[in-house]
Coordinates of C-alpha atoms in Angstrom, one line a residue:
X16 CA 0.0 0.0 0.0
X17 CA 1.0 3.4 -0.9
X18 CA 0.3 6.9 1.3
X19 CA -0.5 10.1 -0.7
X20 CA 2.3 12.4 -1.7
X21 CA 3.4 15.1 2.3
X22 CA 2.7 17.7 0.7
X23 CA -1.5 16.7 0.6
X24 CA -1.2 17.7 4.2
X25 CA 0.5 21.3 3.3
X26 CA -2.1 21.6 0.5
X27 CA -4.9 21.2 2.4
X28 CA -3.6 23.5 5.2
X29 CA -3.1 25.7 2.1
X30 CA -6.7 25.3 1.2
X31 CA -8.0 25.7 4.8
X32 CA -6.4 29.0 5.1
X33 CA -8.1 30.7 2.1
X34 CA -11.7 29.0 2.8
X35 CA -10.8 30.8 6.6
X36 CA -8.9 33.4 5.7
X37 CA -12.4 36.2 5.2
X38 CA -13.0 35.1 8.8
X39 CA -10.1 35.5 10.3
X40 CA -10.0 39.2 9.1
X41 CA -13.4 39.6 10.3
X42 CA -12.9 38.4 13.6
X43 CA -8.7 39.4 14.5
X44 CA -8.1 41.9 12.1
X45 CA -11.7 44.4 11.6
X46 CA -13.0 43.5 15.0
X47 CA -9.9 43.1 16.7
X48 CA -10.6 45.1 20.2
X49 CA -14.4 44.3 19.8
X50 CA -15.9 43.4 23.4
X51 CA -19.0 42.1 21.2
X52 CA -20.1 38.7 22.6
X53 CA -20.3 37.4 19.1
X54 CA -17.1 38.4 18.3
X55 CA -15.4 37.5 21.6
X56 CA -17.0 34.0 21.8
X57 CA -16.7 33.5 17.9
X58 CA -12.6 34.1 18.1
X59 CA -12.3 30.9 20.6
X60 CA -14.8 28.4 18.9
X61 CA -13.2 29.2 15.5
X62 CA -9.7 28.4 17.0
X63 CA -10.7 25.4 18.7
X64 CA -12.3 24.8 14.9
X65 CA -9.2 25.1 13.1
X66 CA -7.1 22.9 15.8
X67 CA -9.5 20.0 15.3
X68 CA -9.5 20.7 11.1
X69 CA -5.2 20.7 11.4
X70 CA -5.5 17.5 13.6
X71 CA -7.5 15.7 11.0
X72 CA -5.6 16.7 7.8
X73 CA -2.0 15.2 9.9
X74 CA -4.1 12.1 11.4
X75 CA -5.9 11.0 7.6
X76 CA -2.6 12.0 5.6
X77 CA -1.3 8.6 8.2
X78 CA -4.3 6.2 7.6
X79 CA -5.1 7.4 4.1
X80 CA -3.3 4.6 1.6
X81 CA -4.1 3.2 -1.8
X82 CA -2.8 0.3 -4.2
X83 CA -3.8 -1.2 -7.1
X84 CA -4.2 -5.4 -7.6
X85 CA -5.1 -7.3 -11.1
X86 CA -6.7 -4.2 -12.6
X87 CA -8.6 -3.0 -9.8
X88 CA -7.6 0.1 -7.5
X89 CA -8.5 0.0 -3.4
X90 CA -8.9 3.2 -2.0
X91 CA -8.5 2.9 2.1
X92 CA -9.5 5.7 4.5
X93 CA -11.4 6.5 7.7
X94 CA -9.8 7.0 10.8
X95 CA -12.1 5.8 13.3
X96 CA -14.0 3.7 10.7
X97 CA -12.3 2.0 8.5
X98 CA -13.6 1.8 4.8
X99 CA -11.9 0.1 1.8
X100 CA -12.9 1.4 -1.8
X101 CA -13.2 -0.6 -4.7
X102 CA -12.7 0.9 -8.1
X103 CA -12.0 -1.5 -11.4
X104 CA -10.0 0.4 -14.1
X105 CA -12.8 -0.6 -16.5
X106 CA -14.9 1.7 -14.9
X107 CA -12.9 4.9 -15.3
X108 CA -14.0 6.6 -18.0
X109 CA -12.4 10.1 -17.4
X110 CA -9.3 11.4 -16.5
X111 CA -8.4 15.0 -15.0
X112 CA -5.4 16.1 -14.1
X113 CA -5.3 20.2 -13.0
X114 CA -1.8 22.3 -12.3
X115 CA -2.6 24.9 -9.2
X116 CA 0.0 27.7 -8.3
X117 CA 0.4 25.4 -5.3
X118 CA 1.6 22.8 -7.6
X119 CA 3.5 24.8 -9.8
X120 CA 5.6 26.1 -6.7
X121 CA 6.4 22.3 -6.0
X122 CA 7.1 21.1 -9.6
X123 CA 3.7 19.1 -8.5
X124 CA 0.1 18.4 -9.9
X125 CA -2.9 16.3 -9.1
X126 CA -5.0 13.9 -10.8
X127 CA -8.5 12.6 -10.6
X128 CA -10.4 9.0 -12.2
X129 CA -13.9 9.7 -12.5
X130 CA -16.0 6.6 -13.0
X131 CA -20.1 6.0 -13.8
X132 CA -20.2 4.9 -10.4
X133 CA -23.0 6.4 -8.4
X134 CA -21.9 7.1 -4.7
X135 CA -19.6 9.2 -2.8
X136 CA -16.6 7.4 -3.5
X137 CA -17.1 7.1 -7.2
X138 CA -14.2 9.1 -8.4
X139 CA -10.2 8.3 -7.3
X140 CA -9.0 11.7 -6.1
X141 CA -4.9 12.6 -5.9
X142 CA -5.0 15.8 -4.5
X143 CA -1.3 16.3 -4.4
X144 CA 1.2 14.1 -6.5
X145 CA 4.6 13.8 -8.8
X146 CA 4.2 14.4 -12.4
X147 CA 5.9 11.1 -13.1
X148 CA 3.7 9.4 -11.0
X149 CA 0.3 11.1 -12.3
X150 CA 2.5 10.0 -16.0
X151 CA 2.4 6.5 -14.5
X152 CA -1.1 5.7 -13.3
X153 CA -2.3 7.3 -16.6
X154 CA -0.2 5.0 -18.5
X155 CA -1.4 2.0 -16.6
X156 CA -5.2 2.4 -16.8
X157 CA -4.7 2.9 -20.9
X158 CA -2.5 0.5 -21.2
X159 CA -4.3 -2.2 -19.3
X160 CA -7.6 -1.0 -21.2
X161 CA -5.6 -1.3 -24.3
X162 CA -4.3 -5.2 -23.6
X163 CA -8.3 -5.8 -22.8
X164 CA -9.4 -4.3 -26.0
X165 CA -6.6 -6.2 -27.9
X166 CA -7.3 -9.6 -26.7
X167 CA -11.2 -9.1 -27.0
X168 CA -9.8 -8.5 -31.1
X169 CA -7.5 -11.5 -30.9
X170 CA -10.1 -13.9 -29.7
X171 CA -11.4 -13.5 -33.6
X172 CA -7.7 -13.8 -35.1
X173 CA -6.2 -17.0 -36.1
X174 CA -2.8 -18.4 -34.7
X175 CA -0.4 -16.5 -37.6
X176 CA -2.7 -13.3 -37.0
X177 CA -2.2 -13.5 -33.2
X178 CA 1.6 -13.6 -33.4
X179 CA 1.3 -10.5 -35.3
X180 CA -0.7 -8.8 -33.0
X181 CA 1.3 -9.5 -30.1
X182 CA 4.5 -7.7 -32.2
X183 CA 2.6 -4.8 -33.1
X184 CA 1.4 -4.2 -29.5
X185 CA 3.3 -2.0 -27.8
X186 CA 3.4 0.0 -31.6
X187 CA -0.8 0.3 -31.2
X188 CA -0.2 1.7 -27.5
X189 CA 2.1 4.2 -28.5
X190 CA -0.4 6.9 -30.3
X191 CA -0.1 10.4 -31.9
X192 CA -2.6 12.8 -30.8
X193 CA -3.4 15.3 -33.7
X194 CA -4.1 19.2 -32.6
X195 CA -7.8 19.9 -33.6
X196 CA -8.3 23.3 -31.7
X197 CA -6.4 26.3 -30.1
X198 CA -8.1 29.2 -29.8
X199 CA -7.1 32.5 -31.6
X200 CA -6.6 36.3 -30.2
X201 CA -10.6 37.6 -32.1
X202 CA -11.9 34.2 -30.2
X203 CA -10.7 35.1 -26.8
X204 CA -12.1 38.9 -27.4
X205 CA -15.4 37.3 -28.4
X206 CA -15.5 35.1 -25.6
X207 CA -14.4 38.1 -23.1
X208 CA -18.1 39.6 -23.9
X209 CA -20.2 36.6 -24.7
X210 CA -19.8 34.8 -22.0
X211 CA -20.2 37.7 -19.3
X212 CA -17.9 37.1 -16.5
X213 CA -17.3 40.9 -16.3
X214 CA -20.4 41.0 -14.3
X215 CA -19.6 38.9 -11.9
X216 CA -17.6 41.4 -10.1
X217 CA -20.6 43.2 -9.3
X218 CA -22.4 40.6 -7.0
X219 CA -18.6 39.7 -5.4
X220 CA -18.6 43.4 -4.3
X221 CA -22.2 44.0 -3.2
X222 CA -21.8 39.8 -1.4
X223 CA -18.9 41.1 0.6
X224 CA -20.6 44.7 1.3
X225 CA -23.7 42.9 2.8
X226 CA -21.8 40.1 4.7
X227 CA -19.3 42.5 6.3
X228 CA -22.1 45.5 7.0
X229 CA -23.2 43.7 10.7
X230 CA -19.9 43.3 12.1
X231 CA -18.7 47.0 12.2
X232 CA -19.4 48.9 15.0
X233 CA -20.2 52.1 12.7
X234 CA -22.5 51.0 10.4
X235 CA -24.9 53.7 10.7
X236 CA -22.1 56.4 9.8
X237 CA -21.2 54.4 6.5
X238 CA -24.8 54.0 5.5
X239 CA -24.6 58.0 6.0
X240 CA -21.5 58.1 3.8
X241 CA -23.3 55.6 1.1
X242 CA -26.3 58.1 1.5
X243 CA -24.4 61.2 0.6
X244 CA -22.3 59.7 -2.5
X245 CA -26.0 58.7 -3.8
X246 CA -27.7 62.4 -3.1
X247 CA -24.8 63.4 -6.0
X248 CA -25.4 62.7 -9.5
X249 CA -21.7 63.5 -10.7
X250 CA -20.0 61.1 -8.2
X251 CA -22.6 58.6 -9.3
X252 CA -21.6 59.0 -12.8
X253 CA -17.9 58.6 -12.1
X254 CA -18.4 55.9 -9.7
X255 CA -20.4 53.9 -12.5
X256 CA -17.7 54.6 -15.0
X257 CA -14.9 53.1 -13.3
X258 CA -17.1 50.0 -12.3
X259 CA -17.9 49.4 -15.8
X260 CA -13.8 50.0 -16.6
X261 CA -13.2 47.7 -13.6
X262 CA -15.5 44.6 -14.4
X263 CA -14.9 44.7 -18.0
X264 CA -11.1 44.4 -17.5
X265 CA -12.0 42.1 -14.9
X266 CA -14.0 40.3 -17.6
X267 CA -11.0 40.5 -19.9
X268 CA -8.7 38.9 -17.9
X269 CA -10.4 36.1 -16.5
X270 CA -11.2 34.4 -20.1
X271 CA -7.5 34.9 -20.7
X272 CA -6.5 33.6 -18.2
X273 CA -9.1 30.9 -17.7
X274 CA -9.3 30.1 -22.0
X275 CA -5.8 31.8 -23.5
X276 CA -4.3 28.0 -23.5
X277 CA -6.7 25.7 -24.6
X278 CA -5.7 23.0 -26.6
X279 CA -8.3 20.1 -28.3
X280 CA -6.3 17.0 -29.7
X281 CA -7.2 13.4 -30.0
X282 CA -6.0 10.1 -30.8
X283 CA -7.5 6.8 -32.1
X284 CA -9.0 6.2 -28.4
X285 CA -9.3 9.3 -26.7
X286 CA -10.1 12.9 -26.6
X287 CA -7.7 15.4 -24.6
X288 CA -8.9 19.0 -23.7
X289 CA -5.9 21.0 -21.8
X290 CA -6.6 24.3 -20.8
X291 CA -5.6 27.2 -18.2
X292 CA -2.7 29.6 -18.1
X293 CA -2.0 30.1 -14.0
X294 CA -4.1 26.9 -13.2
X295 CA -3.8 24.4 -15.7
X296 CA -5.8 21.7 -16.3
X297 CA -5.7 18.5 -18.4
X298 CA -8.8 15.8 -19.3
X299 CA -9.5 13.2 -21.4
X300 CA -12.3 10.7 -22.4
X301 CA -12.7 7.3 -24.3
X302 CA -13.9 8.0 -27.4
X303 CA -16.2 4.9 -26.7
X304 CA -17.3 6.3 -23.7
X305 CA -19.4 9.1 -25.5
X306 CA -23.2 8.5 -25.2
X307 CA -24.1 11.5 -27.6
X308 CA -23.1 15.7 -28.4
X309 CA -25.3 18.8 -27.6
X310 CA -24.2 22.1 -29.5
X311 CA -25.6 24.6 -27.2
X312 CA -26.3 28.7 -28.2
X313 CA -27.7 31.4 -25.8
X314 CA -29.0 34.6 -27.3
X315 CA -25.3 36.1 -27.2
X316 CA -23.7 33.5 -28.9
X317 CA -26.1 33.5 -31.7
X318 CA -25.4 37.3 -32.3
X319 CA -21.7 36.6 -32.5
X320 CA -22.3 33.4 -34.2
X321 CA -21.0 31.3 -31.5
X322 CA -21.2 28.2 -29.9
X323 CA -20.4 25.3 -27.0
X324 CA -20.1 21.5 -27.7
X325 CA -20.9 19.4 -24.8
X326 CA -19.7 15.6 -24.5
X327 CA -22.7 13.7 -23.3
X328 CA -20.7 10.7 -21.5
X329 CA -21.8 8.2 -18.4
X330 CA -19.1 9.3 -16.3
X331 CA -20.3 12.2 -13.9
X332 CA -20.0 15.7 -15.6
X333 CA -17.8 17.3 -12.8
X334 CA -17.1 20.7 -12.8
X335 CA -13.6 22.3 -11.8
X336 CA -13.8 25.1 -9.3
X337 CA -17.5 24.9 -9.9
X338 CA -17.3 27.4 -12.9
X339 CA -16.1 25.2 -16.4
X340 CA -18.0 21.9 -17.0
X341 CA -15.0 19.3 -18.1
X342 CA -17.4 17.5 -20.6
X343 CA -17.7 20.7 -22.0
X344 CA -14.9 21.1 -25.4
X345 CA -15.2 24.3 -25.6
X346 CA -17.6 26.6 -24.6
X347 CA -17.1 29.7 -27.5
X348 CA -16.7 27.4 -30.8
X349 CA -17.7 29.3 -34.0
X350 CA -20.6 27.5 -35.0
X351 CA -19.7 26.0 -38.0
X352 CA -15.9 25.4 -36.7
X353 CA -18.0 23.3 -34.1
X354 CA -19.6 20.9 -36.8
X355 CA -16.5 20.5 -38.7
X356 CA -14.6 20.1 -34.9
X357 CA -17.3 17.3 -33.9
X358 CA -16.5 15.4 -37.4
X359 CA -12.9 15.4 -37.0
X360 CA -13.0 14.2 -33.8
X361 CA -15.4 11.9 -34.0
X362 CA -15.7 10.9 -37.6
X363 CA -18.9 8.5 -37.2
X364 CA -20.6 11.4 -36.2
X365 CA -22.0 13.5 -39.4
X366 CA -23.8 17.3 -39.0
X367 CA -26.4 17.5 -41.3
X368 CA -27.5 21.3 -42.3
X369 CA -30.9 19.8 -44.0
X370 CA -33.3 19.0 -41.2
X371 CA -37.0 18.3 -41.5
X372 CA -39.4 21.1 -40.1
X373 CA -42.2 21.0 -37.7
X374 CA -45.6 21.0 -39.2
X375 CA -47.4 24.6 -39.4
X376 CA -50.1 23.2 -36.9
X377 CA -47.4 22.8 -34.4
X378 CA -47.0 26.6 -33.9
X379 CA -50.8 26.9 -32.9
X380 CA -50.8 24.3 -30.5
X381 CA -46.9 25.5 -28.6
X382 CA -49.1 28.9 -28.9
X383 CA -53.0 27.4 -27.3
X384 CA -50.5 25.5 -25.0
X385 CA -51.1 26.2 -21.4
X386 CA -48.1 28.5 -19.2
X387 CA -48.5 27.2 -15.8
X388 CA -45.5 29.2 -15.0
X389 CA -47.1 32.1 -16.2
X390 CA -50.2 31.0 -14.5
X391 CA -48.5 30.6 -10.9
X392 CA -46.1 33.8 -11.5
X393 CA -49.8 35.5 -12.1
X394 CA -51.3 34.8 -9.3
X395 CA -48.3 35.4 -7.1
X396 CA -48.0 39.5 -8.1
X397 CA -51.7 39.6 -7.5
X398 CA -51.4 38.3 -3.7
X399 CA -48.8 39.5 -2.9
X400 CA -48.3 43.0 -4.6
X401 CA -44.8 43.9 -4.2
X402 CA -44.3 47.2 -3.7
X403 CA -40.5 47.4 -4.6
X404 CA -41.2 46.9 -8.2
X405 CA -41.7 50.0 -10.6
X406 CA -45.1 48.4 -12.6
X407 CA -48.3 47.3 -11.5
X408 CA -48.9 43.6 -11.8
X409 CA -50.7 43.3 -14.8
X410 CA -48.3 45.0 -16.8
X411 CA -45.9 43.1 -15.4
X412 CA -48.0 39.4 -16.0
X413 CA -48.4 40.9 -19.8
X414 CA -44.6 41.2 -20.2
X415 CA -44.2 37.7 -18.8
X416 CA -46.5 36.1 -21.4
X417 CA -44.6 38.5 -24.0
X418 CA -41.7 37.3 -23.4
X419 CA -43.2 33.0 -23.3
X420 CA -45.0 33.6 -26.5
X421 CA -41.6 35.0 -28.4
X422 CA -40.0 32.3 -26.7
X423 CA -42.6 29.8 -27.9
X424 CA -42.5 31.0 -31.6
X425 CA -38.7 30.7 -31.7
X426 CA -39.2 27.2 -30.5
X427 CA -41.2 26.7 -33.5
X428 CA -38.8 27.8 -36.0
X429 CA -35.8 26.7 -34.6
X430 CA -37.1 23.0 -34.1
X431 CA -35.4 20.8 -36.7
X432 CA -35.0 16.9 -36.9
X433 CA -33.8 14.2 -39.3
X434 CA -33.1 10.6 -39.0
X435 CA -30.2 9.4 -40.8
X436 CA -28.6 5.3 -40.7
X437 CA -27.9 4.9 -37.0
X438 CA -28.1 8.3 -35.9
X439 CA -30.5 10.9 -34.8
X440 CA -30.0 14.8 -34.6
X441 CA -32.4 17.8 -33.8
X442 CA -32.0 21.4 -33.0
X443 CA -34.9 23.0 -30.6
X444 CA -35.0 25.3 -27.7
X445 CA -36.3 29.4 -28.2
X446 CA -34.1 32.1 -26.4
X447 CA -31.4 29.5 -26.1
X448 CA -31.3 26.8 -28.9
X449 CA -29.8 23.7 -28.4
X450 CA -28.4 20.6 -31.0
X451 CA -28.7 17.0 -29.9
X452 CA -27.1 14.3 -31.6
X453 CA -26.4 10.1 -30.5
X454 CA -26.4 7.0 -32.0
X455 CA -29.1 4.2 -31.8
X456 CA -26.6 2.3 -30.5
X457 CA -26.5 4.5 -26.9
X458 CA -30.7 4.8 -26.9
X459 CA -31.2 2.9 -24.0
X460 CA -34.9 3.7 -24.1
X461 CA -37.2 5.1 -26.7
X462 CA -41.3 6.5 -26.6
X463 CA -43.1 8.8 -28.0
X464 CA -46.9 10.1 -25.8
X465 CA -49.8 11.8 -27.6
X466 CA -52.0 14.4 -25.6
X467 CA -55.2 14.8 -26.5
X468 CA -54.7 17.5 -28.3
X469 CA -51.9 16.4 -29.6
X470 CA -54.2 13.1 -30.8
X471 CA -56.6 15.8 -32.7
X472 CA -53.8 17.0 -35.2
X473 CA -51.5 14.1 -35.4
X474 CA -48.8 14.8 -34.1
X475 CA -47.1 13.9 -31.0
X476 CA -43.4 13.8 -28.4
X477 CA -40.5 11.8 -28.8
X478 CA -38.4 11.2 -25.8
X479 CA -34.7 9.2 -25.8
X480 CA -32.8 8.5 -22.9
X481 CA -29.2 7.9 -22.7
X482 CA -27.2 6.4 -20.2
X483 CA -25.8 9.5 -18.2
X484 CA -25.0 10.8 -14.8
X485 CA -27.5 12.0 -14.0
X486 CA -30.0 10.1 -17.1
X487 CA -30.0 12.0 -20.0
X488 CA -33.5 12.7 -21.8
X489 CA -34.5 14.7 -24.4
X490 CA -37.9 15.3 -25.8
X491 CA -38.9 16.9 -29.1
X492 CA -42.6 17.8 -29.1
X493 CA -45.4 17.9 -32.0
X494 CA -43.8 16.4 -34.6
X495 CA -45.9 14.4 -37.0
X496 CA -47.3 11.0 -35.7
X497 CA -45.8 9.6 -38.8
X498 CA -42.5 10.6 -38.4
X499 CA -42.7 9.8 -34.7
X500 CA -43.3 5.9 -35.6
X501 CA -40.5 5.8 -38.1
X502 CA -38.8 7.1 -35.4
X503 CA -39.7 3.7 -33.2
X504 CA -39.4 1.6 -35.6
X505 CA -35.6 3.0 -36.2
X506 CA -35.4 2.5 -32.7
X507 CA -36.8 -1.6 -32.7
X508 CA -33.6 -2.0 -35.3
X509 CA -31.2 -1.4 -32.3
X510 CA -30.1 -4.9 -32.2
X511 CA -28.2 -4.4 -35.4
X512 CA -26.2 -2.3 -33.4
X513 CA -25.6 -3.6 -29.8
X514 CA -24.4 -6.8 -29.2
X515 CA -26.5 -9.1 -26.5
X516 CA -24.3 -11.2 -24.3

């Protein structure tokens, strides 16, 4: 058995220092002479806090170990209850591997398998370790997924063929990766504005104002400040201007820094996405993991004629640092350099531009269609009347159902589907429009549903699920019955595709 690199201990000290480190200038820094009982009580229980969080980060760095035996990883932890992990290398489908600043310091990185596992130990988690090591276990779980493939083939080979295959081994493990996509200096600028992150300075700075407001003693004389910087329209205007300088360059320099070195390459097997200029990050997927694509564009995309291509896979679909989705390729694609993207990477996937429209009728019935959100939403500004807002509540209710009708018609227009050998595409969505495609092969379950008024004009939904995690389902609605049945009976001819053992 193996422990986990020392320096896991001095990382998560690291980390437990800037998750504390607002706190500690709240309560020994701002309010550092305070007599307040909150703050003089609060200083000792988040002392005694940190002293029990240290003690555990030393004592689980001791009984924290893991190994690996005939393919299979054990993860072992707990320190008054002891628990033993099980993880097969079959059942890692991704693989993540970030570069902090803490890392960079140490010449270090760390590396996570995420697996379709359900549970809270369904991923294997290295928080801190050596870049020949992370080299090594990545090399071990390909390789041993490689010898697995390649016997599965040789089973089907004669005795002269297997002889061959065994001397070309170690050639078929050693793949070139071909560069697909690194973005350019006008897709950066495009990004900068499309994707917003300039404006979330703004709820950072009014967060902090709010959460820091009840601990100063002299509250009262800085709401009278606030006060008098609002009673002048000049300070205003200059306050405003520099806010908007602030968050755009704000903006600016977190999609530089966050997208500037973004690489998309792949080999035979697997996709690899490496991104991140201070904090790098690296990930890759089996091609055969992939259950389907989505090709995703909000309203600002659209203007600017861009895009994001999601990897629809059965591992979990983490998120680092909470903010970039890691089954995401790329989340500012031009649209068409995301079609031809998608087709190099994955060349039995084919984009069609020719899709079959919805039926006329099925604009009058999205439109007849009941809003029950608009219903509720309704009935709520009628009860309860806020006062804050600047309309009364029926103009307010009539920009609501405004704003579902246009959303509705765009539906309508922007609703597209086609059927063509093994695979199924369609485009739908109003305000934001997305693209699903997949393969009959990674339907797991098929049905389409008629309302009754759906029943009057023949027409009706179609709903696919693929395996995910969480399930993924998608439902096109009021599409002719006709189509809807081809669709099932496309659907029956899975067999063709999956083999039954």
């Amino acid at each position: 058995m193996m422990r986990y690199h020392p320096l896991t201990m001095l990382y998560r000290l690291f980390h437990l220092l800037k998750n504390s480190l607002f706190i500690i200038i709240i309560l020994f820094v701002v309010n550092h002479d305070s007599d307040m009982w909150m703050m003089k009580y609060g200083r000792y229980i988040f002392i005694v806090v940190i002293i029990m969080m240290i003690f555990n980060i030393i004592v689980s760095w001791f009984v924290e170990k893991y190994e690996w035996k005939e393919k299979v990883f054990y993860i072992h932890k707990g320190i008054f209850v002891k628990e033993t992990s099980t993880i097969p290398f079959s059942r890692i489908q991704n693989i993540t591997r970030k570069t902090e600043i803490f890392h960079k310091i140490f010449g270090l990185t760390s590396l996570t398998f995420e697996t379709a596992m359900d549970g809270l130990d369904d991923s294997i988690h290295f928080k801190v370790i050596t870049k020949k090591h992370a080299d090594e276990l990545i090399d071990l779980i390909k390789v041993e997924k490689d010898i697995v493939s390649e016997n599965d083939e040789t089973n089907e080979l004669n005795d002269g063929e297997m002889i061959e295959q065994v001397n070309t081994k170690n050639t078929k493990l050693t793949k070139e990766r071909t560069l697909h996509f690194t973005p350019r200096q006008k897709d950066l600028w495009k990004a900068s504005f499309t994707s917003l992150s300039f404006l979330a300075i703004i709820p950072i700075i009014a967060g902090g104002f709010e959460y820091v407001q009840p601990f100063l003693e002299d509250r009262y004389e800085l709401e009278g400040v606030v006060q008098t910087f609002l009673d002048s329209s000049w300070i205003i205007g200059v306050v405003i201007t520099f806010a908007v300088i602030i968050s755009v360059c704000f903006g600016i320099a977190t999609t530089f820094i966050r997208y500037g070195k973004y690489e998309i390459s792949s080999d035979t097997t697997h996709i690899y996405i490496e991104r991140g200029v201070l904090n790098e990050s690296y990930f890759s997927i089996e091609k055969n993991k992939i259950q389907g694509l989505e090709i995703q564009q909000t309203v600002l995309k659209r203007l600017f004629g861009l895009a994001e291509v999601k990897i629809i896979s059965s591992a979990k679909a983490g998120e680092e640092d909470g903010k970039v989705n890691v089954n995401s390729l790329y989340p500012f694609l031009p649209l068409q350099e995301a079609y031809e993207l998608i087709e190099e990477i994955l060349p039995n996937y084919q984009i069609h531009d020719q899709l079959e429209k919805l039926p006329r009728v099925a604009l009058f019935l999205k439109l007849i269609r009941p809003s029950w959100f608009w219903l509720l939403a309704t009935v709520a500004l009628i009860y309860f009347k806020p006062s804050f807002l600047f309309l009364s509540w029926w103009a307010l209710s009539l920009i609501l159902l405004f704003i579902i009708v246009i959303n509705r018609v765009l539906d309508y227009f922007h609703t597209r589907y086609i059927l063509e050998g093994d695979q199924v595409q369609w485009w739908k969505g109003g305000l934001t429009s997305r693209m699903f495609i997949t393969k009959r092969k990674n339907v797991v379950e098929m049905s389409y549903s008629q309302s009754r008024l759906q029943k009057r004009f023949q027409v009706s939904s179609v709903t696919t699920i693929n395996r995910s995690t969480p399930i993924h389902m998608e439902t096109i609605q009021d599409i002719p019955l006709p189509y809807a049945l081809s669709i099932q009976d496309w659907y029956y001819k899975r067999s063709e595709d999956v083999e039954v053992i």
